[in-house]
Amino acid sequence: MKRVAIVGSSGGNLYNLGGKDPEKLLQEIINQTKAGNIQIAWIQFVAAQGSMDMAGKDTLSTVYAWDETESKIVTRFHGSLKECNDYVQELDEALSADIEQGLVDGLITMSADPDGANHRAITTAVNKQIPIVGTGGTSMALISAKGAKVVLTSGTTGTTNRTRAISFMTALCKHWGISYRPMIGDSKESSGISASPWKRINIRGIMMSSLPGFIALALVLALSKIPGLDMLGSVFDVLIKALPVVIAAIAAKQVSDMEEVSVVAGVLAGVLSMDGGIIGGMIGGIGAGLLVNVLFRKCIEWRFPTTTVNIIAGGISGLVAGLLVFYLLAPIALQAGEWVKVLIEGAVSFSPILAGLMAGLLIWPAIIGGVYHAAILPIVLLEMEKTGNSFLGAVDMVGLVMVSAGITLANIVSPRDKSEATVATPGFLINMGFGTFVEAAYPFMFSNKLVFSGAIISSGIAGMMVGVFDVRGTAYVPSVMAPLLSNNMLGFMIAMATGLVCAFLFTFIANRMAKKRGKESLEKISA
């Protein structure tokens, strides 16, 4: 197993691009070494409380090192920058000895000081001709001038913790002939092998993450109806055009997870995909995310500087994916979204009461079966894309949120057991206060068939009321605010109250029946 040492400092430009949080910067490199099955032998890193471009000898600084026994980053010394540099020179001598003895196979440098604090280690690395990778224009130029075996060099501009770390590992692993796939995600939970970008495409996750943008749209729509705030109508129009950009940025980030690089690619793709609506934005964002990974790896293999790699991966990926949607896929994507909306509107036009009833009856089985977030939520967002609210969004609020609130409220007022009131209270407050957490009703629904049936029936009745009043609305907002975001405030309030009251009555009766049966059983046992 190859062993590497990390040396350097929080740097000047690097300070603003990750060096300000040295533990996070170093941890990202450690994550990527795990993915390449490479060991950390040393860390010798000076982190100043300010950019080295402005720091003086009295600037407070910290020396970070590596505890190989505990396999973790540790702080070895605190003091002025001069004191830290003097302390590092002692560590540098020990690191130099390890390199001389062949205990270190490669060097990762970031804004290192080859003529000062890191002089001995770098000189020995040059003499032993072990591979060196690093960033920092000035320091890497000095290291190269000493005759070092540099396999990757770059400035810091445009880089991130992740892209730097992946660049380092890609170059070293290619030099050593080691198979390496970058680690993506939470290092504390990851095994060190990342999933293929194709496997990270998750429509449900993209839609859920984009939801705040749609809620903001609904809020602006509601405010624009208040006398004196008519000017917000133009803000609403701008936000509608921005939704594909939001979707694209999130899609690119989730698919590639290359931090700011993927976000930039997603935003570029989204801007060019706006004519395709949110489906076009999603296609553009997913395409950008996939291309970021491909171009990033290829550019590293071609030994481009890391700054250039980031520019190409972020800029070209976004442009290519966005232009593909702009010239070819936008009309198709827009039409697909229109078909979905036409289908919903057609069903509502045919019989709004029947449409509301069927949606209400099916929405609980859909969320329990895992279909809601994969199928219904995207349709809700497609509806909201044009009008800021949704027929199915209204059914969501009255059939799920309000029914769940009714079930939990009944278990607060008349629980089968006192402990159930404690369980029900947070669920009721969250549903009423935030318009989410319908799962709070699950324990009561799954433990009593009458409550379960009552939930579905109540949802159907409430959905029918949505149809009666031809309501368009949304969930995921406080219950007191939801009617303000609808097209029919009074109708939505009646439909919401219907869902809550029906569910409350069904659950209240079910709990009373259950308590009565329990008393009768106890009487029989005692008799």
PDB file of N, CA, C and O in Angstrom, residues 376-437:
ATOM      1  N   ILE A 376     -46.398  11.708  -7.841  1.00  0.00           N
ATOM      2  CA  ILE A 376     -47.357  12.788  -7.606  1.00  0.00           C
ATOM      3  C   ILE A 376     -46.665  14.133  -7.411  1.00  0.00           C
ATOM      4  O   ILE A 376     -47.081  15.143  -7.991  1.00  0.00           O
ATOM      5  N   LEU A 377     -45.593  14.169  -6.597  1.00  0.00           N
ATOM      6  CA  LEU A 377     -44.915  15.444  -6.363  1.00  0.00           C
ATOM      7  C   LEU A 377     -44.420  16.093  -7.653  1.00  0.00           C
ATOM      8  O   LEU A 377     -44.610  17.294  -7.854  1.00  0.00           O
ATOM      9  N   PRO A 378     -43.777  15.331  -8.579  1.00  0.00           N
ATOM     10  CA  PRO A 378     -43.383  15.968  -9.849  1.00  0.00           C
ATOM     11  C   PRO A 378     -44.559  16.576 -10.610  1.00  0.00           C
ATOM     12  O   PRO A 378     -44.422  17.641 -11.220  1.00  0.00           O
ATOM     13  N   ILE A 379     -45.734  15.916 -10.560  1.00  0.00           N
ATOM     14  CA  ILE A 379     -46.914  16.464 -11.243  1.00  0.00           C
ATOM     15  C   ILE A 379     -47.362  17.753 -10.571  1.00  0.00           C
ATOM     16  O   ILE A 379     -47.738  18.727 -11.233  1.00  0.00           O
ATOM     17  N   VAL A 380     -47.306  17.769  -9.230  1.00  0.00           N
ATOM     18  CA  VAL A 380     -47.652  18.989  -8.487  1.00  0.00           C
ATOM     19  C   VAL A 380     -46.748  20.140  -8.925  1.00  0.00           C
ATOM     20  O   VAL A 380     -47.211  21.260  -9.192  1.00  0.00           O
ATOM     21  N   LEU A 381     -45.458  19.871  -9.026  1.00  0.00           N
ATOM     22  CA  LEU A 381     -44.512  20.928  -9.396  1.00  0.00           C
ATOM     23  C   LEU A 381     -44.710  21.365 -10.844  1.00  0.00           C
ATOM     24  O   LEU A 381     -44.534  22.549 -11.165  1.00  0.00           O
ATOM     25  N   LEU A 382     -45.067  20.428 -11.709  1.00  0.00           N
ATOM     26  CA  LEU A 382     -45.357  20.801 -13.090  1.00  0.00           C
ATOM     27  C   LEU A 382     -46.579  21.714 -13.173  1.00  0.00           C
ATOM     28  O   LEU A 382     -46.610  22.662 -13.963  1.00  0.00           O
ATOM     29  N   GLU A 383     -47.583  21.426 -12.352  1.00  0.00           N
ATOM     30  CA  GLU A 383     -48.754  22.316 -12.303  1.00  0.00           C
ATOM     31  C   GLU A 383     -48.361  23.696 -11.784  1.00  0.00           C
ATOM     32  O   GLU A 383     -48.778  24.727 -12.315  1.00  0.00           O
ATOM     33  N   MET A 384     -47.546  23.715 -10.718  1.00  0.00           N
ATOM     34  CA  MET A 384     -47.156  24.987 -10.102  1.00  0.00           C
ATOM     35  C   MET A 384     -46.279  25.827 -11.016  1.00  0.00           C
ATOM     36  O   MET A 384     -46.202  27.048 -10.864  1.00  0.00           O
ATOM     37  N   GLU A 385     -45.617  25.177 -11.971  1.00  0.00           N
ATOM     38  CA  GLU A 385     -44.709  25.894 -12.854  1.00  0.00           C
ATOM     39  C   GLU A 385     -45.424  27.002 -13.620  1.00  0.00           C
ATOM     40  O   GLU A 385     -44.848  28.044 -13.921  1.00  0.00           O
ATOM     41  N   LYS A 386     -46.683  26.794 -13.949  1.00  0.00           N
ATOM     42  CA  LYS A 386     -47.421  27.771 -14.743  1.00  0.00           C
ATOM     43  C   LYS A 386     -48.247  28.740 -13.895  1.00  0.00           C
ATOM     44  O   LYS A 386     -48.361  29.912 -14.213  1.00  0.00           O
ATOM     45  N   THR A 387     -48.831  28.215 -12.814  1.00  0.00           N
ATOM     46  CA  THR A 387     -49.805  29.024 -12.070  1.00  0.00           C
ATOM     47  C   THR A 387     -49.411  29.341 -10.639  1.00  0.00           C
ATOM     48  O   THR A 387     -50.047  30.166  -9.988  1.00  0.00           O
ATOM     49  N   GLY A 388     -48.382  28.677 -10.114  1.00  0.00           N
ATOM     50  CA  GLY A 388     -47.972  28.942  -8.739  1.00  0.00           C
ATOM     51  C   GLY A 388     -48.719  28.123  -7.709  1.00  0.00           C
ATOM     52  O   GLY A 388     -48.386  28.151  -6.529  1.00  0.00           O
ATOM     53  N   ASN A 389     -49.764  27.395  -8.132  1.00  0.00           N
ATOM     54  CA  ASN A 389     -50.451  26.474  -7.226  1.00  0.00           C
ATOM     55  C   ASN A 389     -50.967  25.293  -8.043  1.00  0.00           C
ATOM     56  O   ASN A 389     -50.809  25.265  -9.259  1.00  0.00           O
ATOM     57  N   SER A 390     -51.589  24.306  -7.380  1.00  0.00           N
ATOM     58  CA  SER A 390     -51.848  23.040  -8.051  1.00  0.00           C
ATOM     59  C   SER A 390     -53.100  22.373  -7.491  1.00  0.00           C
ATOM     60  O   SER A 390     -53.379  22.456  -6.291  1.00  0.00           O
ATOM     61  N   PHE A 391     -53.832  21.681  -8.367  1.00  0.00           N
ATOM     62  CA  PHE A 391     -54.994  20.909  -7.938  1.00  0.00           C
ATOM     63  C   PHE A 391     -54.555  19.776  -7.011  1.00  0.00           C
ATOM     64  O   PHE A 391     -55.089  19.604  -5.911  1.00  0.00           O
ATOM     65  N   LEU A 392     -53.538  19.013  -7.444  1.00  0.00           N
ATOM     66  CA  LEU A 392     -53.048  17.922  -6.602  1.00  0.00           C
ATOM     67  C   LEU A 392     -52.356  18.454  -5.348  1.00  0.00           C
ATOM     68  O   LEU A 392     -52.341  17.790  -4.313  1.00  0.00           O
ATOM     69  N   GLY A 393     -51.779  19.651  -5.443  1.00  0.00           N
ATOM     70  CA  GLY A 393     -51.182  20.270  -4.264  1.00  0.00           C
ATOM     71  C   GLY A 393     -52.221  20.567  -3.208  1.00  0.00           C
ATOM     72  O   GLY A 393     -51.989  20.399  -2.003  1.00  0.00           O
ATOM     73  N   ALA A 394     -53.407  20.998  -3.668  1.00  0.00           N
ATOM     74  CA  ALA A 394     -54.510  21.243  -2.734  1.00  0.00           C
ATOM     75  C   ALA A 394     -54.987  19.943  -2.107  1.00  0.00           C
ATOM     76  O   ALA A 394     -55.262  19.877  -0.896  1.00  0.00           O
ATOM     77  N   VAL A 395     -55.077  18.869  -2.921  1.00  0.00           N
ATOM     78  CA  VAL A 395     -55.478  17.562  -2.395  1.00  0.00           C
ATOM     79  C   VAL A 395     -54.447  17.054  -1.386  1.00  0.00           C
ATOM     80  O   VAL A 395     -54.795  16.453  -0.365  1.00  0.00           O
ATOM     81  N   ASP A 396     -53.181  17.333  -1.648  1.00  0.00           N
ATOM     82  CA  ASP A 396     -52.110  16.974  -0.722  1.00  0.00           C
ATOM     83  C   ASP A 396     -52.363  17.614   0.642  1.00  0.00           C
ATOM     84  O   ASP A 396     -52.322  16.949   1.688  1.00  0.00           O
ATOM     85  N   MET A 397     -52.647  18.907   0.655  1.00  0.00           N
ATOM     86  CA  MET A 397     -52.853  19.613   1.921  1.00  0.00           C
ATOM     87  C   MET A 397     -54.079  19.101   2.670  1.00  0.00           C
ATOM     88  O   MET A 397     -54.017  18.806   3.866  1.00  0.00           O
ATOM     89  N   VAL A 398     -55.202  18.954   1.952  1.00  0.00           N
ATOM     90  CA  VAL A 398     -56.443  18.587   2.644  1.00  0.00           C
ATOM     91  C   VAL A 398     -56.520  17.089   2.929  1.00  0.00           C
ATOM     92  O   VAL A 398     -57.095  16.660   3.941  1.00  0.00           O
ATOM     93  N   GLY A 399     -55.940  16.269   2.026  1.00  0.00           N
ATOM     94  CA  GLY A 399     -56.084  14.821   2.157  1.00  0.00           C
ATOM     95  C   GLY A 399     -54.995  14.150   2.959  1.00  0.00           C
ATOM     96  O   GLY A 399     -55.222  13.090   3.561  1.00  0.00           O
ATOM     97  N   LEU A 400     -53.803  14.741   2.980  1.00  0.00           N
ATOM     98  CA  LEU A 400     -52.698  14.165   3.750  1.00  0.00           C
ATOM     99  C   LEU A 400     -52.430  14.958   5.026  1.00  0.00           C
ATOM    100  O   LEU A 400     -52.519  14.434   6.131  1.00  0.00           O
ATOM    101  N   VAL A 401     -52.092  16.228   4.858  1.00  0.00           N
ATOM    102  CA  VAL A 401     -51.673  17.046   6.001  1.00  0.00           C
ATOM    103  C   VAL A 401     -52.810  17.220   7.009  1.00  0.00           C
ATOM    104  O   VAL A 401     -52.639  16.982   8.212  1.00  0.00           O
ATOM    105  N   MET A 402     -53.980  17.632   6.514  1.00  0.00           N
ATOM    106  CA  MET A 402     -55.093  17.878   7.428  1.00  0.00           C
ATOM    107  C   MET A 402     -55.652  16.584   8.025  1.00  0.00           C
ATOM    108  O   MET A 402     -56.055  16.553   9.191  1.00  0.00           O
ATOM    109  N   VAL A 403     -55.653  15.525   7.243  1.00  0.00           N
ATOM    110  CA  VAL A 403     -56.123  14.228   7.780  1.00  0.00           C
ATOM    111  C   VAL A 403     -55.164  13.732   8.853  1.00  0.00           C
ATOM    112  O   VAL A 403     -55.585  13.256   9.913  1.00  0.00           O
ATOM    113  N   SER A 404     -53.869  13.850   8.598  1.00  0.00           N
ATOM    114  CA  SER A 404     -52.882  13.465   9.610  1.00  0.00           C
ATOM    115  C   SER A 404     -53.047  14.316  10.864  1.00  0.00           C
ATOM    116  O   SER A 404     -52.970  13.811  11.993  1.00  0.00           O
ATOM    117  N   ALA A 405     -53.304  15.627  10.669  1.00  0.00           N
ATOM    118  CA  ALA A 405     -53.519  16.515  11.818  1.00  0.00           C
ATOM    119  C   ALA A 405     -54.764  16.102  12.598  1.00  0.00           C
ATOM    120  O   ALA A 405     -54.771  16.121  13.837  1.00  0.00           O
ATOM    121  N   GLY A 406     -55.813  15.702  11.879  1.00  0.00           N
ATOM    122  CA  GLY A 406     -57.040  15.260  12.555  1.00  0.00           C
ATOM    123  C   GLY A 406     -56.832  13.999  13.360  1.00  0.00           C
ATOM    124  O   GLY A 406     -57.330  13.868  14.491  1.00  0.00           O
ATOM    125  N   ILE A 407     -56.077  13.058  12.814  1.00  0.00           N
ATOM    126  CA  ILE A 407     -55.803  11.801  13.518  1.00  0.00           C
ATOM    127  C   ILE A 407     -54.979  12.065  14.772  1.00  0.00           C
ATOM    128  O   ILE A 407     -55.280  11.541  15.860  1.00  0.00           O
ATOM    129  N   THR A 408     -53.944  12.877  14.639  1.00  0.00           N
ATOM    130  CA  THR A 408     -53.093  13.155  15.810  1.00  0.00           C
ATOM    131  C   THR A 408     -53.843  13.987  16.847  1.00  0.00           C
ATOM    132  O   THR A 408     -53.656  13.789  18.056  1.00  0.00           O
ATOM    133  N   LEU A 409     -54.705  14.914  16.401  1.00  0.00           N
ATOM    134  CA  LEU A 409     -55.479  15.710  17.347  1.00  0.00           C
ATOM    135  C   LEU A 409     -56.427  14.822  18.157  1.00  0.00           C
ATOM    136  O   LEU A 409     -56.562  15.004  19.382  1.00  0.00           O
ATOM    137  N   ALA A 410     -57.060  13.859  17.506  1.00  0.00           N
ATOM    138  CA  ALA A 410     -57.963  12.939  18.211  1.00  0.00           C
ATOM    139  C   ALA A 410     -57.203  12.136  19.264  1.00  0.00           C
ATOM    140  O   ALA A 410     -57.739  11.837  20.341  1.00  0.00           O
ATOM    141  N   ASN A 411     -55.944  11.814  18.968  1.00  0.00           N
ATOM    142  CA  ASN A 411     -55.143  11.050  19.924  1.00  0.00           C
ATOM    143  C   ASN A 411     -54.578  11.927  21.035  1.00  0.00           C
ATOM    144  O   ASN A 411     -54.048  11.407  22.015  1.00  0.00           O
ATOM    145  N   ILE A 412     -54.663  13.222  20.865  1.00  0.00           N
ATOM    146  CA  ILE A 412     -54.336  14.137  21.963  1.00  0.00           C
ATOM    147  C   ILE A 412     -55.555  14.311  22.866  1.00  0.00           C
ATOM    148  O   ILE A 412     -55.456  14.250  24.096  1.00  0.00           O
ATOM    149  N   VAL A 413     -56.727  14.486  22.254  1.00  0.00           N
ATOM    150  CA  VAL A 413     -57.970  14.721  22.995  1.00  0.00           C
ATOM    151  C   VAL A 413     -58.476  13.452  23.668  1.00  0.00           C
ATOM    152  O   VAL A 413     -58.871  13.468  24.842  1.00  0.00           O
ATOM    153  N   SER A 414     -58.468  12.345  22.939  1.00  0.00           N
ATOM    154  CA  SER A 414     -59.010  11.091  23.480  1.00  0.00           C
ATOM    155  C   SER A 414     -58.152   9.906  23.036  1.00  0.00           C
ATOM    156  O   SER A 414     -58.549   9.122  22.176  1.00  0.00           O
ATOM    157  N   PRO A 415     -56.972   9.754  23.630  1.00  0.00           N
ATOM    158  CA  PRO A 415     -56.087   8.658  23.221  1.00  0.00           C
ATOM    159  C   PRO A 415     -56.547   7.323  23.818  1.00  0.00           C
ATOM    160  O   PRO A 415     -57.248   7.290  24.836  1.00  0.00           O
ATOM    161  N   ARG A 416     -56.164   6.238  23.177  1.00  0.00           N
ATOM    162  CA  ARG A 416     -56.454   4.908  23.741  1.00  0.00           C
ATOM    163  C   ARG A 416     -55.626   4.705  25.009  1.00  0.00           C
ATOM    164  O   ARG A 416     -56.048   4.043  25.939  1.00  0.00           O
ATOM    165  N   ASP A 417     -54.435   5.292  24.979  1.00  0.00           N
ATOM    166  CA  ASP A 417     -53.525   5.194  26.119  1.00  0.00           C
ATOM    167  C   ASP A 417     -52.876   6.562  26.296  1.00  0.00           C
ATOM    168  O   ASP A 417     -52.624   7.267  25.311  1.00  0.00           O
ATOM    169  N   LYS A 418     -52.604   6.951  27.517  1.00  0.00           N
ATOM    170  CA  LYS A 418     -52.058   8.282  27.781  1.00  0.00           C
ATOM    171  C   LYS A 418     -50.748   8.539  27.037  1.00  0.00           C
ATOM    172  O   LYS A 418     -50.458   9.657  26.618  1.00  0.00           O
ATOM    173  N   SER A 419     -49.944   7.484  26.864  1.00  0.00           N
ATOM    174  CA  SER A 419     -48.658   7.653  26.188  1.00  0.00           C
ATOM    175  C   SER A 419     -48.828   8.071  24.729  1.00  0.00           C
ATOM    176  O   SER A 419     -47.949   8.705  24.141  1.00  0.00           O
ATOM    177  N   GLU A 420     -49.970   7.706  24.124  1.00  0.00           N
ATOM    178  CA  GLU A 420     -50.197   8.034  22.718  1.00  0.00           C
ATOM    179  C   GLU A 420     -50.374   9.536  22.513  1.00  0.00           C
ATOM    180  O   GLU A 420     -50.058  10.062  21.447  1.00  0.00           O
ATOM    181  N   ALA A 421     -50.873  10.233  23.522  1.00  0.00           N
ATOM    182  CA  ALA A 421     -51.017  11.689  23.423  1.00  0.00           C
ATOM    183  C   ALA A 421     -49.647  12.354  23.288  1.00  0.00           C
ATOM    184  O   ALA A 421     -49.475  13.327  22.531  1.00  0.00           O
ATOM    185  N   THR A 422     -48.671  11.828  24.008  1.00  0.00           N
ATOM    186  CA  THR A 422     -47.314  12.364  23.941  1.00  0.00           C
ATOM    187  C   THR A 422     -46.723  12.169  22.555  1.00  0.00           C
ATOM    188  O   THR A 422     -46.037  13.054  22.014  1.00  0.00           O
ATOM    189  N   VAL A 423     -47.007  11.011  21.958  1.00  0.00           N
ATOM    190  CA  VAL A 423     -46.504  10.708  20.616  1.00  0.00           C
ATOM    191  C   VAL A 423     -47.205  11.585  19.577  1.00  0.00           C
ATOM    192  O   VAL A 423     -46.578  12.050  18.612  1.00  0.00           O
ATOM    193  N   ALA A 424     -48.499  11.815  19.764  1.00  0.00           N
ATOM    194  CA  ALA A 424     -49.305  12.526  18.763  1.00  0.00           C
ATOM    195  C   ALA A 424     -49.062  14.027  18.750  1.00  0.00           C
ATOM    196  O   ALA A 424     -49.176  14.671  17.699  1.00  0.00           O
ATOM    197  N   THR A 425     -48.726  14.616  19.877  1.00  0.00           N
ATOM    198  CA  THR A 425     -48.631  16.080  19.976  1.00  0.00           C
ATOM    199  C   THR A 425     -47.621  16.707  19.010  1.00  0.00           C
ATOM    200  O   THR A 425     -47.970  17.649  18.282  1.00  0.00           O
ATOM    201  N   PRO A 426     -46.373  16.211  18.954  1.00  0.00           N
ATOM    202  CA  PRO A 426     -45.423  16.829  18.003  1.00  0.00           C
ATOM    203  C   PRO A 426     -45.903  16.713  16.563  1.00  0.00           C
ATOM    204  O   PRO A 426     -45.738  17.654  15.777  1.00  0.00           O
ATOM    205  N   GLY A 427     -46.498  15.564  16.212  1.00  0.00           N
ATOM    206  CA  GLY A 427     -46.989  15.377  14.852  1.00  0.00           C
ATOM    207  C   GLY A 427     -48.062  16.376  14.484  1.00  0.00           C
ATOM    208  O   GLY A 427     -48.063  16.940  13.382  1.00  0.00           O
ATOM    209  N   PHE A 428     -48.992  16.617  15.414  1.00  0.00           N
ATOM    210  CA  PHE A 428     -50.066  17.582  15.164  1.00  0.00           C
ATOM    211  C   PHE A 428     -49.491  18.989  14.978  1.00  0.00           C
ATOM    212  O   PHE A 428     -49.860  19.707  14.042  1.00  0.00           O
ATOM    213  N   LEU A 429     -48.578  19.381  15.857  1.00  0.00           N
ATOM    214  CA  LEU A 429     -48.016  20.730  15.789  1.00  0.00           C
ATOM    215  C   LEU A 429     -47.221  20.949  14.504  1.00  0.00           C
ATOM    216  O   LEU A 429     -47.302  22.016  13.883  1.00  0.00           O
ATOM    217  N   ILE A 430     -46.468  19.927  14.075  1.00  0.00           N
ATOM    218  CA  ILE A 430     -45.665  20.064  12.853  1.00  0.00           C
ATOM    219  C   ILE A 430     -46.568  20.131  11.627  1.00  0.00           C
ATOM    220  O   ILE A 430     -46.355  20.947  10.720  1.00  0.00           O
ATOM    221  N   ASN A 431     -47.594  19.284  11.589  1.00  0.00           N
ATOM    222  CA  ASN A 431     -48.517  19.317  10.451  1.00  0.00           C
ATOM    223  C   ASN A 431     -49.217  20.667  10.335  1.00  0.00           C
ATOM    224  O   ASN A 431     -49.343  21.234   9.251  1.00  0.00           O
ATOM    225  N   MET A 432     -49.666  21.197  11.464  1.00  0.00           N
ATOM    226  CA  MET A 432     -50.378  22.478  11.438  1.00  0.00           C
ATOM    227  C   MET A 432     -49.413  23.650  11.225  1.00  0.00           C
ATOM    228  O   MET A 432     -49.741  24.618  10.543  1.00  0.00           O
ATOM    229  N   GLY A 433     -48.246  23.542  11.804  1.00  0.00           N
ATOM    230  CA  GLY A 433     -47.305  24.665  11.752  1.00  0.00           C
ATOM    231  C   GLY A 433     -46.456  24.722  10.507  1.00  0.00           C
ATOM    232  O   GLY A 433     -46.006  25.798  10.103  1.00  0.00           O
ATOM    233  N   PHE A 434     -46.226  23.537   9.875  1.00  0.00           N
ATOM    234  CA  PHE A 434     -45.309  23.515   8.737  1.00  0.00           C
ATOM    235  C   PHE A 434     -45.879  22.837   7.490  1.00  0.00           C
ATOM    236  O   PHE A 434     -45.248  22.845   6.438  1.00  0.00           O
ATOM    237  N   GLY A 435     -47.052  22.222   7.604  1.00  0.00           N
ATOM    238  CA  GLY A 435     -47.676  21.609   6.434  1.00  0.00           C
ATOM    239  C   GLY A 435     -46.959  20.380   5.937  1.00  0.00           C
ATOM    240  O   GLY A 435     -47.011  20.053   4.749  1.00  0.00           O
ATOM    241  N   THR A 436     -46.305  19.650   6.820  1.00  0.00           N
ATOM    242  CA  THR A 436     -45.597  18.434   6.443  1.00  0.00           C
ATOM    243  C   THR A 436     -45.565  17.491   7.641  1.00  0.00           C
ATOM    244  O   THR A 436     -46.116  17.804   8.697  1.00  0.00           O
ATOM    245  N   PHE A 437     -44.956  16.308   7.490  1.00  0.00           N
ATOM    246  CA  PHE A 437     -44.871  15.261   8.495  1.00  0.00           C
ATOM    247  C   PHE A 437     -46.197  14.495   8.638  1.00  0.00           C
ATOM    248  O   PHE A 437     -46.693  14.260   9.729  1.00  0.00           O
TER     249      PHE A 437
END
